[in-house]
Coordinates of C-alpha atoms in Angstrom, one line a residue:
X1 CA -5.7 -1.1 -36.4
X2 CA -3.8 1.1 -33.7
X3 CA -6.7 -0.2 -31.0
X4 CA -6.3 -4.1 -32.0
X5 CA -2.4 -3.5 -31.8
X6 CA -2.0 -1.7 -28.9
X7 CA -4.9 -4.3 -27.2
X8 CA -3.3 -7.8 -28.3
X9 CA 0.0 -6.8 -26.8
X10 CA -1.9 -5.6 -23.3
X11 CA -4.1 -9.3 -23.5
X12 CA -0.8 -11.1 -24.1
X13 CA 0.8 -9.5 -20.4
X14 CA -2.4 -9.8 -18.6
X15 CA -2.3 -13.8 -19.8
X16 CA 1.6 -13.7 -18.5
X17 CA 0.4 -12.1 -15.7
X18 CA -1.9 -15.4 -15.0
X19 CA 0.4 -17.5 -15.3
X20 CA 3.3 -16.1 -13.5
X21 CA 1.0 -16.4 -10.7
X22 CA -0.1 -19.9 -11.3
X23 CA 3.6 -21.0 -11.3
X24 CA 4.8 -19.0 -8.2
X25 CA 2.6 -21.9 -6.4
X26 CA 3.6 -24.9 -8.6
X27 CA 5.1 -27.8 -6.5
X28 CA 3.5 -26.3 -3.1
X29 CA 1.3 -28.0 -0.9
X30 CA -2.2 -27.4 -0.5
X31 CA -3.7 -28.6 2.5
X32 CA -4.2 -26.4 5.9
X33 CA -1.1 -27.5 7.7
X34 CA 1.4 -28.5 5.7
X35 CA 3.4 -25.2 3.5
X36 CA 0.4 -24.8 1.3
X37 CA -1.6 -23.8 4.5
X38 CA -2.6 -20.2 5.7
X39 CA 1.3 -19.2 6.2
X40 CA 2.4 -20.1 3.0
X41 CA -0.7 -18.2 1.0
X42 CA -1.0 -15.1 3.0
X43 CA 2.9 -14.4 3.6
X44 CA 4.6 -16.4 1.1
X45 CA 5.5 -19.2 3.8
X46 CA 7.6 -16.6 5.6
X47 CA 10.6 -17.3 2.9
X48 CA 11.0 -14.4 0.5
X49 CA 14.2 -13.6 0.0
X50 CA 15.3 -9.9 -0.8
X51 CA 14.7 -9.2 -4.3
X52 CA 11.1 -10.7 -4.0
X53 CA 10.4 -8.9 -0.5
X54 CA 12.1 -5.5 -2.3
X55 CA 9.9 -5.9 -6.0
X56 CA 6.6 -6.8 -3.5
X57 CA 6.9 -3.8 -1.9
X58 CA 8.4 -1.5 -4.6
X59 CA 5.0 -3.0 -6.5
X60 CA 2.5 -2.7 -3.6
X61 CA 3.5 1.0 -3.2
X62 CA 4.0 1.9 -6.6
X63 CA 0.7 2.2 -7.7
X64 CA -2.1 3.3 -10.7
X65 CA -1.5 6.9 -8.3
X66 CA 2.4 7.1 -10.0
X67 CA 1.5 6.8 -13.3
X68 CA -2.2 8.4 -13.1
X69 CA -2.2 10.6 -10.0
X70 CA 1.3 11.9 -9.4
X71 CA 1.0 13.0 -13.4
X72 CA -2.4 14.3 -12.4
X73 CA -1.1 16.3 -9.3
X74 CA 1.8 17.6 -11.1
X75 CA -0.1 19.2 -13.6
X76 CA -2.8 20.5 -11.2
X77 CA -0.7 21.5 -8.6
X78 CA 3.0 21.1 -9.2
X79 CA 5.3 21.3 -5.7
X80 CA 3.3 19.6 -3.3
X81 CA 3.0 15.9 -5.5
X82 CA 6.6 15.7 -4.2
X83 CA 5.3 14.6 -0.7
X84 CA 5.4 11.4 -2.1
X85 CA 8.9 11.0 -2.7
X86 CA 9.2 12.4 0.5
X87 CA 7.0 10.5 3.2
X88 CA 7.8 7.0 1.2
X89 CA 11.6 7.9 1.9
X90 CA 11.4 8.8 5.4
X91 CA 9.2 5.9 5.7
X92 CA 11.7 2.5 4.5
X93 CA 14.3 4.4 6.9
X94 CA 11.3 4.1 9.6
X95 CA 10.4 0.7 7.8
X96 CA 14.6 -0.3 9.1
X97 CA 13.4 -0.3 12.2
X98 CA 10.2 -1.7 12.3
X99 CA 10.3 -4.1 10.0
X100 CA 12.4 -6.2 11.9
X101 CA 11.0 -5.8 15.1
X102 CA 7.0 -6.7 13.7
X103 CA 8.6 -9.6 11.7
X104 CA 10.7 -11.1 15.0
X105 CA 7.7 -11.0 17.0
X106 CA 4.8 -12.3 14.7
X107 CA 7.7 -15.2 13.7
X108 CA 8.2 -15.8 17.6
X109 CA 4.3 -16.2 18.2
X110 CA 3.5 -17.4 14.5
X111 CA 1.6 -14.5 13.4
X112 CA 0.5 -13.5 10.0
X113 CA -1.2 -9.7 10.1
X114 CA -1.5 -6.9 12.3
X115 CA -5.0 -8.2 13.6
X116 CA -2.6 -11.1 15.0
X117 CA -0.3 -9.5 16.7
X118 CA -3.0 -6.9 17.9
X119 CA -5.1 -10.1 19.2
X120 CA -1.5 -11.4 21.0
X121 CA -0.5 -8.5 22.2
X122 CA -3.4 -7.3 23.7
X123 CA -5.4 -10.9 24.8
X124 CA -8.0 -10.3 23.4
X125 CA -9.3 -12.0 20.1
X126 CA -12.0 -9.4 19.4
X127 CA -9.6 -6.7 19.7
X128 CA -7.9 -8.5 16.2
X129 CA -11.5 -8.8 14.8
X130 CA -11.9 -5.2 15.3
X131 CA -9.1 -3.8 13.7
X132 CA -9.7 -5.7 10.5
X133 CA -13.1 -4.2 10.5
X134 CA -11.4 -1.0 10.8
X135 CA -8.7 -1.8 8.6
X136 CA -11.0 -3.0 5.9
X137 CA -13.0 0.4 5.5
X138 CA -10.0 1.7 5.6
X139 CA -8.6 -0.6 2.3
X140 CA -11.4 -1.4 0.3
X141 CA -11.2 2.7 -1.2
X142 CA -8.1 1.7 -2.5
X143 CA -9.0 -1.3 -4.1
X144 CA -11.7 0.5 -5.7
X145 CA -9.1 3.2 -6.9
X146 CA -7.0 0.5 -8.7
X147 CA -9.5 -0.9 -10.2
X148 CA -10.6 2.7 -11.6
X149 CA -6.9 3.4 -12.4
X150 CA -7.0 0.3 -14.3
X151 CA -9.8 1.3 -16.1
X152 CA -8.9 4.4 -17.5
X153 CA -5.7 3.0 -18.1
X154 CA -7.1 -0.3 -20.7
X155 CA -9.6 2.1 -21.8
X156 CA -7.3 4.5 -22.6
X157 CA -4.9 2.0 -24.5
X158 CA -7.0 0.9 -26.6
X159 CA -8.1 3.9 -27.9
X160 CA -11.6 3.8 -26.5
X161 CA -12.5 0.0 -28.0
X162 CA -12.9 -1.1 -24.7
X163 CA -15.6 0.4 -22.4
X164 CA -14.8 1.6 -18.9
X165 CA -17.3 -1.2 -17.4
X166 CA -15.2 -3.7 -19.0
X167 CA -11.8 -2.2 -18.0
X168 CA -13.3 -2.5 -14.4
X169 CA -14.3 -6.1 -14.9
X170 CA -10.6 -6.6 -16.5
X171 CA -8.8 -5.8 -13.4
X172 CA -10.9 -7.5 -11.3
X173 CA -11.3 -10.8 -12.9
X174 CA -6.9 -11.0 -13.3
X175 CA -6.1 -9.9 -9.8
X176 CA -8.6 -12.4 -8.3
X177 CA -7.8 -15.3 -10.7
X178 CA -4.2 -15.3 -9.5
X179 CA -4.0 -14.1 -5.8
X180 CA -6.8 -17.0 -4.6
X181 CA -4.7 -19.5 -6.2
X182 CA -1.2 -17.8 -5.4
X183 CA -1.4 -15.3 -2.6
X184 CA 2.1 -13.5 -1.8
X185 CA 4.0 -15.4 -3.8
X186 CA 2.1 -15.2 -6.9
X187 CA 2.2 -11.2 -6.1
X188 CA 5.9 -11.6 -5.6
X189 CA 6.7 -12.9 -8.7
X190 CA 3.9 -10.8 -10.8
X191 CA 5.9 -8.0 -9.2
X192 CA 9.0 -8.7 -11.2
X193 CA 6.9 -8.7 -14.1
X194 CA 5.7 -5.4 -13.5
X195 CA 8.9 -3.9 -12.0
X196 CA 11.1 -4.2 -15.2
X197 CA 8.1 -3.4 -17.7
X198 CA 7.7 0.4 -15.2
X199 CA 11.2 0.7 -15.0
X200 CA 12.0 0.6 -18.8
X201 CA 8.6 2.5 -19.9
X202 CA 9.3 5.2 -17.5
X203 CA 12.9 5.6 -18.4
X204 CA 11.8 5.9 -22.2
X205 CA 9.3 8.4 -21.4
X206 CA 11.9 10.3 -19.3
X207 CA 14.1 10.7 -22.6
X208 CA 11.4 10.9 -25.2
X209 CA 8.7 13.2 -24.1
X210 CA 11.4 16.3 -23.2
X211 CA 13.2 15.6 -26.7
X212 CA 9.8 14.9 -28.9
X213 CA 8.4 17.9 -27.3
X214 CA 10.8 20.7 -26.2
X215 CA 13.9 19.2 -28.1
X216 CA 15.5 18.7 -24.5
X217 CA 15.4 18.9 -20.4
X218 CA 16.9 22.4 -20.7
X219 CA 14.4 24.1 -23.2
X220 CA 11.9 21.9 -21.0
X221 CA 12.7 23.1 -17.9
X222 CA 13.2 26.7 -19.6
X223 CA 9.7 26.7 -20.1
X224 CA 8.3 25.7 -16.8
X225 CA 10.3 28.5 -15.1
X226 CA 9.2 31.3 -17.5
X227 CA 5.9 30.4 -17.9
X228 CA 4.5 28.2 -14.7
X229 CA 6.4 29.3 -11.7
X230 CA 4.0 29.1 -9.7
X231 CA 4.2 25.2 -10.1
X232 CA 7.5 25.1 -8.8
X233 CA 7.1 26.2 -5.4
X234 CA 4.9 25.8 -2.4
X235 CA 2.1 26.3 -2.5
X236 CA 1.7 25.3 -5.5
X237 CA -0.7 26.1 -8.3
X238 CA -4.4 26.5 -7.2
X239 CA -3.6 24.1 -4.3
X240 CA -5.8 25.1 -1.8
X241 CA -3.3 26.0 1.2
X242 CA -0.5 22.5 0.6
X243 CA 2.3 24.2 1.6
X244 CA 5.2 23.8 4.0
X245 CA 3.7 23.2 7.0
X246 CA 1.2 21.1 5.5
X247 CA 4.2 19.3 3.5
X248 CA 6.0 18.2 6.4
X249 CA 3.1 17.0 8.9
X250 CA 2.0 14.9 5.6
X251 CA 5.2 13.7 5.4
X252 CA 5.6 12.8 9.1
X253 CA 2.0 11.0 9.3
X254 CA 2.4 8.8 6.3
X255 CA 5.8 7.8 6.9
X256 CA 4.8 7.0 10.0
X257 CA 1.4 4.8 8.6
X258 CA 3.3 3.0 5.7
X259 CA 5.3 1.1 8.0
X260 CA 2.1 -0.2 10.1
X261 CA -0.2 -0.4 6.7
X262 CA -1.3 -3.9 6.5
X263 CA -0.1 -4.6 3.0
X264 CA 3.3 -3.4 4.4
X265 CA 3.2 -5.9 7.1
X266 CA 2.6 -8.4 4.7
X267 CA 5.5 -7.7 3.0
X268 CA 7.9 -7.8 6.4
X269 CA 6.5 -10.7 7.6
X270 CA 6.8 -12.4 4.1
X271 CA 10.7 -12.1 4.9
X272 CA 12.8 -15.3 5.1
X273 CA 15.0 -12.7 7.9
X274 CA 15.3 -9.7 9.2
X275 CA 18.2 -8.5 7.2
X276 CA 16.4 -9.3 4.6
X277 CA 14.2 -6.5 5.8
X278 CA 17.2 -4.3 6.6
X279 CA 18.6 -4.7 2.9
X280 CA 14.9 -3.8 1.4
X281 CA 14.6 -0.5 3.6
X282 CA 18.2 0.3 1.9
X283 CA 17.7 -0.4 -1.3
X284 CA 13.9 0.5 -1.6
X285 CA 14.3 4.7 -1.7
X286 CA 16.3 4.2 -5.4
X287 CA 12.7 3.1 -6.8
X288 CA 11.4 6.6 -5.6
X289 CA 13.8 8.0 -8.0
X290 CA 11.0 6.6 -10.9
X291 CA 8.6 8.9 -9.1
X292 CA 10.2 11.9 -10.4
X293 CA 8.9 10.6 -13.7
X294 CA 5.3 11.1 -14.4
X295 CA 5.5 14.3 -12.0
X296 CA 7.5 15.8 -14.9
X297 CA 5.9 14.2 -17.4
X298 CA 2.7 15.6 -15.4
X299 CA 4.4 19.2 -16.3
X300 CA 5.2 18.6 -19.6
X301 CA 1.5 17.7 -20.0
X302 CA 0.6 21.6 -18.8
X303 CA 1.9 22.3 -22.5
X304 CA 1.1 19.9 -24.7
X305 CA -2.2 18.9 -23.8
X306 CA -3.2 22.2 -21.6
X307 CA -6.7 22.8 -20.3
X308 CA -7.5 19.3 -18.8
X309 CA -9.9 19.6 -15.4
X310 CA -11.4 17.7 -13.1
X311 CA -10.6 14.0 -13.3
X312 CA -8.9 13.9 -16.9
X313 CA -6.1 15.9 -15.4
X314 CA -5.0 12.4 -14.2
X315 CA -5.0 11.2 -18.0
X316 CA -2.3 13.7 -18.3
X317 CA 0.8 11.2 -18.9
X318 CA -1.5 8.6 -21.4
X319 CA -2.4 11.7 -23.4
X320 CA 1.4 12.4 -24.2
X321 CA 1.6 8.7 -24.9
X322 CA -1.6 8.0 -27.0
X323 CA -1.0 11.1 -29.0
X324 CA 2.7 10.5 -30.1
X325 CA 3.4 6.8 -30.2
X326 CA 2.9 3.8 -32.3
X327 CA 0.2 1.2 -30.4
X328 CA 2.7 -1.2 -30.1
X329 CA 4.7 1.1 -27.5
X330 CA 1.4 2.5 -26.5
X331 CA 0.3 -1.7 -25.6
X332 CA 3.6 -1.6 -23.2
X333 CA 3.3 1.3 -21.8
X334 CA -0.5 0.4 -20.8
X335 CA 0.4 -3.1 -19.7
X336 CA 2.9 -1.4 -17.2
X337 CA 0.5 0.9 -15.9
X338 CA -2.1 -1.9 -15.4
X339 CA 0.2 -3.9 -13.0
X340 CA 1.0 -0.9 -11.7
X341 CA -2.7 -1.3 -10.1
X342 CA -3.0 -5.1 -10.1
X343 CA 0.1 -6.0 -7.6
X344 CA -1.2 -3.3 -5.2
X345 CA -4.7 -4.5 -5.9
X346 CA -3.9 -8.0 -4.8
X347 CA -2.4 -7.5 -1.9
X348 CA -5.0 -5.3 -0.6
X349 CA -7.3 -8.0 -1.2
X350 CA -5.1 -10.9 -0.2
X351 CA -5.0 -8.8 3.3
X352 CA -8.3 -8.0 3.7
X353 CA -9.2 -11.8 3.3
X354 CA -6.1 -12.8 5.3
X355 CA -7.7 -10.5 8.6
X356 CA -11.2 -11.9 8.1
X357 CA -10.0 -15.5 7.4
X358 CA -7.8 -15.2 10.9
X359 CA -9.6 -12.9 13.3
X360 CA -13.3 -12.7 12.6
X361 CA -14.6 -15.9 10.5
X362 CA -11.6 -17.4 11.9
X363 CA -12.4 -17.2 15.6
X364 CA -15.6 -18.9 14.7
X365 CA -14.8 -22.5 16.6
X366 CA -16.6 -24.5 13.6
X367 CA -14.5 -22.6 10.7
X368 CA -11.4 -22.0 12.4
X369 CA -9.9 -25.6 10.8
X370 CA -10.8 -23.8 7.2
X371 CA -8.9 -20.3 7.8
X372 CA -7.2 -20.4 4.6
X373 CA -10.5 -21.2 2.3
X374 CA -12.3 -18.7 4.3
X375 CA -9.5 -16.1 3.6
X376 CA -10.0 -16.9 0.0
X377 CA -13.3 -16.4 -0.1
X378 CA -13.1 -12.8 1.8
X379 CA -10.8 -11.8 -1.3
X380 CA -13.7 -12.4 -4.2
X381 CA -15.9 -10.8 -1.7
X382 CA -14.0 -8.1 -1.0
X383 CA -13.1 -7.8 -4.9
X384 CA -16.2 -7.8 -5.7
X385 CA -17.8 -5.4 -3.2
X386 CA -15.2 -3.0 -4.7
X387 CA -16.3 -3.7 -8.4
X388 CA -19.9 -3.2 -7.9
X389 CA -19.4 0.0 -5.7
X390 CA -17.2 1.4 -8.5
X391 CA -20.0 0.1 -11.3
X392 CA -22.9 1.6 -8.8
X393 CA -22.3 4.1 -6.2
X394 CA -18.1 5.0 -7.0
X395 CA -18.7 8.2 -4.9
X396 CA -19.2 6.0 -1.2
X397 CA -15.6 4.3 -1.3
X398 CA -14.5 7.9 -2.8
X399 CA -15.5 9.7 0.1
X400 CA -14.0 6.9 2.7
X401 CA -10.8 7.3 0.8
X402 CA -10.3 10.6 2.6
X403 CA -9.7 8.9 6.1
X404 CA -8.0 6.0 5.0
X405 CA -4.6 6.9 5.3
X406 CA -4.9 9.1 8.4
X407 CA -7.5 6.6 10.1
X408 CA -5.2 3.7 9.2
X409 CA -2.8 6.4 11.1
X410 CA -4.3 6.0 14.5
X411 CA -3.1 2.3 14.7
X412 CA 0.6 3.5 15.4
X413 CA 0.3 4.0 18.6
X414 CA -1.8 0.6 19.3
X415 CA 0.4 -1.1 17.3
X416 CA 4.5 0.3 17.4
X417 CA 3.7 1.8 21.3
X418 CA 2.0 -1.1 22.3
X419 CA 5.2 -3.6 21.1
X420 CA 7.6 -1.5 22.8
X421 CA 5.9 -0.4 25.8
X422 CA 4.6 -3.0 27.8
X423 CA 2.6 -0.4 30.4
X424 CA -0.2 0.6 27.4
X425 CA -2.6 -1.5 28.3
X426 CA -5.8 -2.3 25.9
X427 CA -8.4 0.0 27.5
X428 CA -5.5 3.0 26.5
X429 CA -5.5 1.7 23.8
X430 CA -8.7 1.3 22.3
X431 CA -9.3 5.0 24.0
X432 CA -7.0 6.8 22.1
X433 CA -7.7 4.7 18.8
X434 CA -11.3 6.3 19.0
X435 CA -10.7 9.5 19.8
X436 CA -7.8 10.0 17.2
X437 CA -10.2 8.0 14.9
X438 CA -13.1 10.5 15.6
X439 CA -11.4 13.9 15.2
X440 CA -9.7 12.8 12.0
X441 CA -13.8 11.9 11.0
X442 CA -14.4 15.5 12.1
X443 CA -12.1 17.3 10.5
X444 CA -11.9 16.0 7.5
X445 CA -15.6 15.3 7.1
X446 CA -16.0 18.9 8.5
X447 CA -13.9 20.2 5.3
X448 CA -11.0 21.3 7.8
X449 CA -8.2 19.2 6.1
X450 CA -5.5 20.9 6.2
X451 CA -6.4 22.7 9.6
X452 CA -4.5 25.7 9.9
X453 CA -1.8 23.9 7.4
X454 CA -1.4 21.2 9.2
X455 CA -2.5 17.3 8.2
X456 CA -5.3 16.1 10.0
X457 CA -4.0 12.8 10.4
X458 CA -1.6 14.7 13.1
X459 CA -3.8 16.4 14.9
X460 CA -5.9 12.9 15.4
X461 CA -2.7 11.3 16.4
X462 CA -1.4 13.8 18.8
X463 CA -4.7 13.0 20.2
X464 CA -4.4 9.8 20.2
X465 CA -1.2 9.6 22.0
X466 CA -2.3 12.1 24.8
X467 CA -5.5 9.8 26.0
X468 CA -4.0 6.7 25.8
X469 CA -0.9 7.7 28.1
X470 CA -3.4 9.6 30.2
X471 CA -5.8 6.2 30.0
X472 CA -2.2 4.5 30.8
X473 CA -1.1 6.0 33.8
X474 CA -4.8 7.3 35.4
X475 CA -6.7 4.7 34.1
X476 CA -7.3 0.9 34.8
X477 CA -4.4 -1.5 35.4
X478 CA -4.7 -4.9 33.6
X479 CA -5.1 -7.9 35.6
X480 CA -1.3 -10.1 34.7
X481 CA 0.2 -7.0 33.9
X482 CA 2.9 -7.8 36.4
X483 CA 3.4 -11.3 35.6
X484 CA 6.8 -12.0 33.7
X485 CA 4.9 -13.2 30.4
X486 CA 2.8 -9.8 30.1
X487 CA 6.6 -8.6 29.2
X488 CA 5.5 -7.8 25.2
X489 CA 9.0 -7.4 23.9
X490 CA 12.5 -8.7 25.6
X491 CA 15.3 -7.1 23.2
X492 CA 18.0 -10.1 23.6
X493 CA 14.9 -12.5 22.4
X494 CA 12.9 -10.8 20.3
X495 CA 15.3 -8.7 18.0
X496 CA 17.0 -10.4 15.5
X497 CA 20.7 -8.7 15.8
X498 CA 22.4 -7.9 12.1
X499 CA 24.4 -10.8 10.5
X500 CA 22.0 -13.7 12.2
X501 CA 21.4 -15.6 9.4
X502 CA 18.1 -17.0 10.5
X503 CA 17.2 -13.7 12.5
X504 CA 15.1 -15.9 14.6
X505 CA 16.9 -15.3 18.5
X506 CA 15.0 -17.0 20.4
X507 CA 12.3 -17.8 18.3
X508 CA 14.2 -20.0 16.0
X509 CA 11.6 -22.9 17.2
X510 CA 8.7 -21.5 15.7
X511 CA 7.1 -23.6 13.1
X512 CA 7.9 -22.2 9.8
X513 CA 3.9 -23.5 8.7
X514 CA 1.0 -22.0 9.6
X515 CA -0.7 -22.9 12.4
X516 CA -4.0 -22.0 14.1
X517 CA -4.6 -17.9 14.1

């Protein structure tokens, strides 16, 4: 009874979840070149306001990792799970900067993705082609960790009825079913679906577990500091060397990456302005405040449902739930944690087939007129590659998912340098792209992650930076470097200033459709 409860309920949001999607495109156009086309799909027609831009990205980085992992790393570890809070902090403050500037110059040169404004920046169209190769190993772990998140989390809620293979198939068959028809829109509004559910499940569970189980936060907390110190401060329990240094170099990295993460991007240039932008950055760090949730729930866990290893450490939160709930509440609380990995899911897919559709099938002369059906396509492929890894060999995208973060790290400096520094040229680039890319291979393939307590995503960066100003200034110049259009960014022109209601400068003759990529 408790499993056909506590499913019905999660069916019934997964079928809202459809058809939110399915509306958020009703009335639109459909054909390449009118609002339907490639623009409109892949970055919402560049017209999302700020409560759709701030619940897309709230919901792209509030993932299956805050209900599953940050749970699963507070009751491992304790301390060093707040890096999260921290690094997506810092990063919307970076994100008030950058936001703006990435969105003014791919609406000035109608761009959609960081492989476009790579390819425009740089003049070359492989260059694009490249980094969506890169930046595709770099995302498809992630999809593959959603859709595992989502399994555990459906298989979970309904009390084992439904098998893990099935779970799997679950997520992947509703994310795909409304992002090919919907794109960024359709996430958008799913988004709003999934932001109210998370906020009101984890503000229940942030008043009921303390009271159910400890009669309170202070007998709680009481508890934790007599009996697990050692979760309260760096390095944390059993952590294997997380602390300080290691804190703040993770911090710096990822706040650093967020900003320049393609499903980021996708969110800034989905913007109808730039203050738009501005707003989100301000308002997005109250979300993180939800974070704090699961990490103590994570801790409450250490008592209630103590000696969980290995992977069902992240089952923490869900066995609090499952154990003390009616399946009705348990339904709710599983539908939130599903879209908790369905938004993120989609837009990693949606991106993935947004680079291929643009920069590799894309700059194929005899598909180029058919970049938006190709893109579409690239998402069930990419979907699906994901699903059968996870069904067949989950370790491969496992493993890959050690360098995605700090190997989608070494595109800052192509990227943010490269837009305000007009002397990197493309053969610096590309130089310190590899050689950041290949000692963050090293070291953390080599099992040297931390090194010496610092991130390895750092290290590969510093590197980074150091060839491809040495590459810069010793190195080959670029034929048109000196000619007035090799300028990348001109401030008056480029830089929407605060209170311009279009946010456009100069660029306010851009077409607002897409156009050829």
């Amino acid at each position: 009874m408790n499993a056909t409860v506590a499913t019905a309920i999660f069916a019934a949001f997964m079928l809202l979840t459809v058809v939110l999607g399915l509306l958020a495109v009703r009335g639109r156009g459909a054909s390449e070149g009118r609002p339907g086309g490639l623009a409109e799909w892949s970055v919402g027609g560049r017209s999302l306001g700020t409560v759709f831009i701030w619940v897309l990205m709230a919901g792209e980085s509030y993932t299956s990792f805050s209900y599953l992992g940050a749970a699963g790393w507070g009751y491992n570890f304790g301390a060093p799970v707040l890096y999260v809070v921290a690094y997506m902090s810092c990063g919307y403050a970076v994100g008030y900067v950058v936001g703006p500037m990435l969105w003014a110059y791919a609406r000035r040169h109608d761009l959609v993705g960081i492989t476009d404004i790579v390819a425009h920046r740089y003049r070359r169209p492989w260059l694009g082609a490249a980094v969506a190769v890169l930046a595709t190993v770099c995302l498809l772990p992630y999809i593959q960790l959603q859709i595992t998140g989502m399994g555990v989390v459906v298989s979970t809620l309904s009390y084992g009825t439904i098998s893990l293979n099935w779970a799997y198939f679950i997520g992947f068959a509703v994310t795909t079913g409304f992002v090919v028809v919907s794109g960024l829109r359709g996430s958008a509004w799913v988004s709003v679906l999934k932001d109210i559910l998370v906020v009101v499940t984890l503000g229940f569970l942030a008043v009921y577990v303390p009271l159910h189980y400890f009669g309170g936060y202070g007998p709680f907390l009481d508890r934790v500091v007599a009996e697990k110190p050692q979760w309260l401060t760096f390095p944390g329990h059993a952590s294997n060397g997380l602390g300080q240094t290691w804190f703040v170099t993770t911090t710096v990295i990822n706040s650093l990456t967020v900003v320049i993460f393609p499903t980021t991007v996708a969110g800034y240039l989905g913007a109808r302005n730039a203050d738009a932008l501005r707003r989100n950055a301000m308002y997005l760090p109250f979300y993180n405040v939800l974070l704090f949730v699961p990490m103590l729930l994570g801790l409450a866990a250490l008592f209630v449902v103590p000696g969980l290893t290995g992977a069902d450490s992240n089952l923490a939160l869900f066995k609090l739930v499952v154990d003390s709930l009616p399946a009705w509440a348990v339904g709710v609380i599983g539908a939130a944690a599903a879209l908790s990995s369905i938004v993120p899911m989609a837009v990693f897919m949606l991106v993935i087939g947004t680079m291929w559709g643009r920069s590799v099938l894309g700059a194929v002369p005899r598909l180029a007129s058919r970049q938006k059906l190709w893109s579409q396509v690239v998402v069930v492929v990419a979907g699906a590659l994901a699903l059968v890894l996870t069904y067949t060999a989950p370790n491969t995208l496992v493993r890959l998912s050690l360098i995605s973060y700090e190997g989608m790290a070494q595109l800052v400096p192509m990227l943010l340098l490269g837009l305000v520094w007009r002397r990197l040229t493309m053969y610096a680039a590309v130089s310190g792209l590899a050689a950041g890319f290949t000692v963050v291979c090293v070291l953390v393939f080599g099992g040297h992650d931390p090194v010496w307590g610092v991130n390895a995503g750092i290290v590969g960066l510093a590197v980074n930076v150091a060839v491809a100003l040495a590459v810069t200034w010793l190195g080959p110049r670029e034929r048109g470097d000196d000619r007035p259009d090799a300028e990348v960014l001109a401030l008056d022109d480029e830089f929407p200033r605060v209170g311009d209601a279009t946010g456009a400068g100069a660029g306010a003759g851009t077409a607002e459709a897409s156009g050829p990529r």
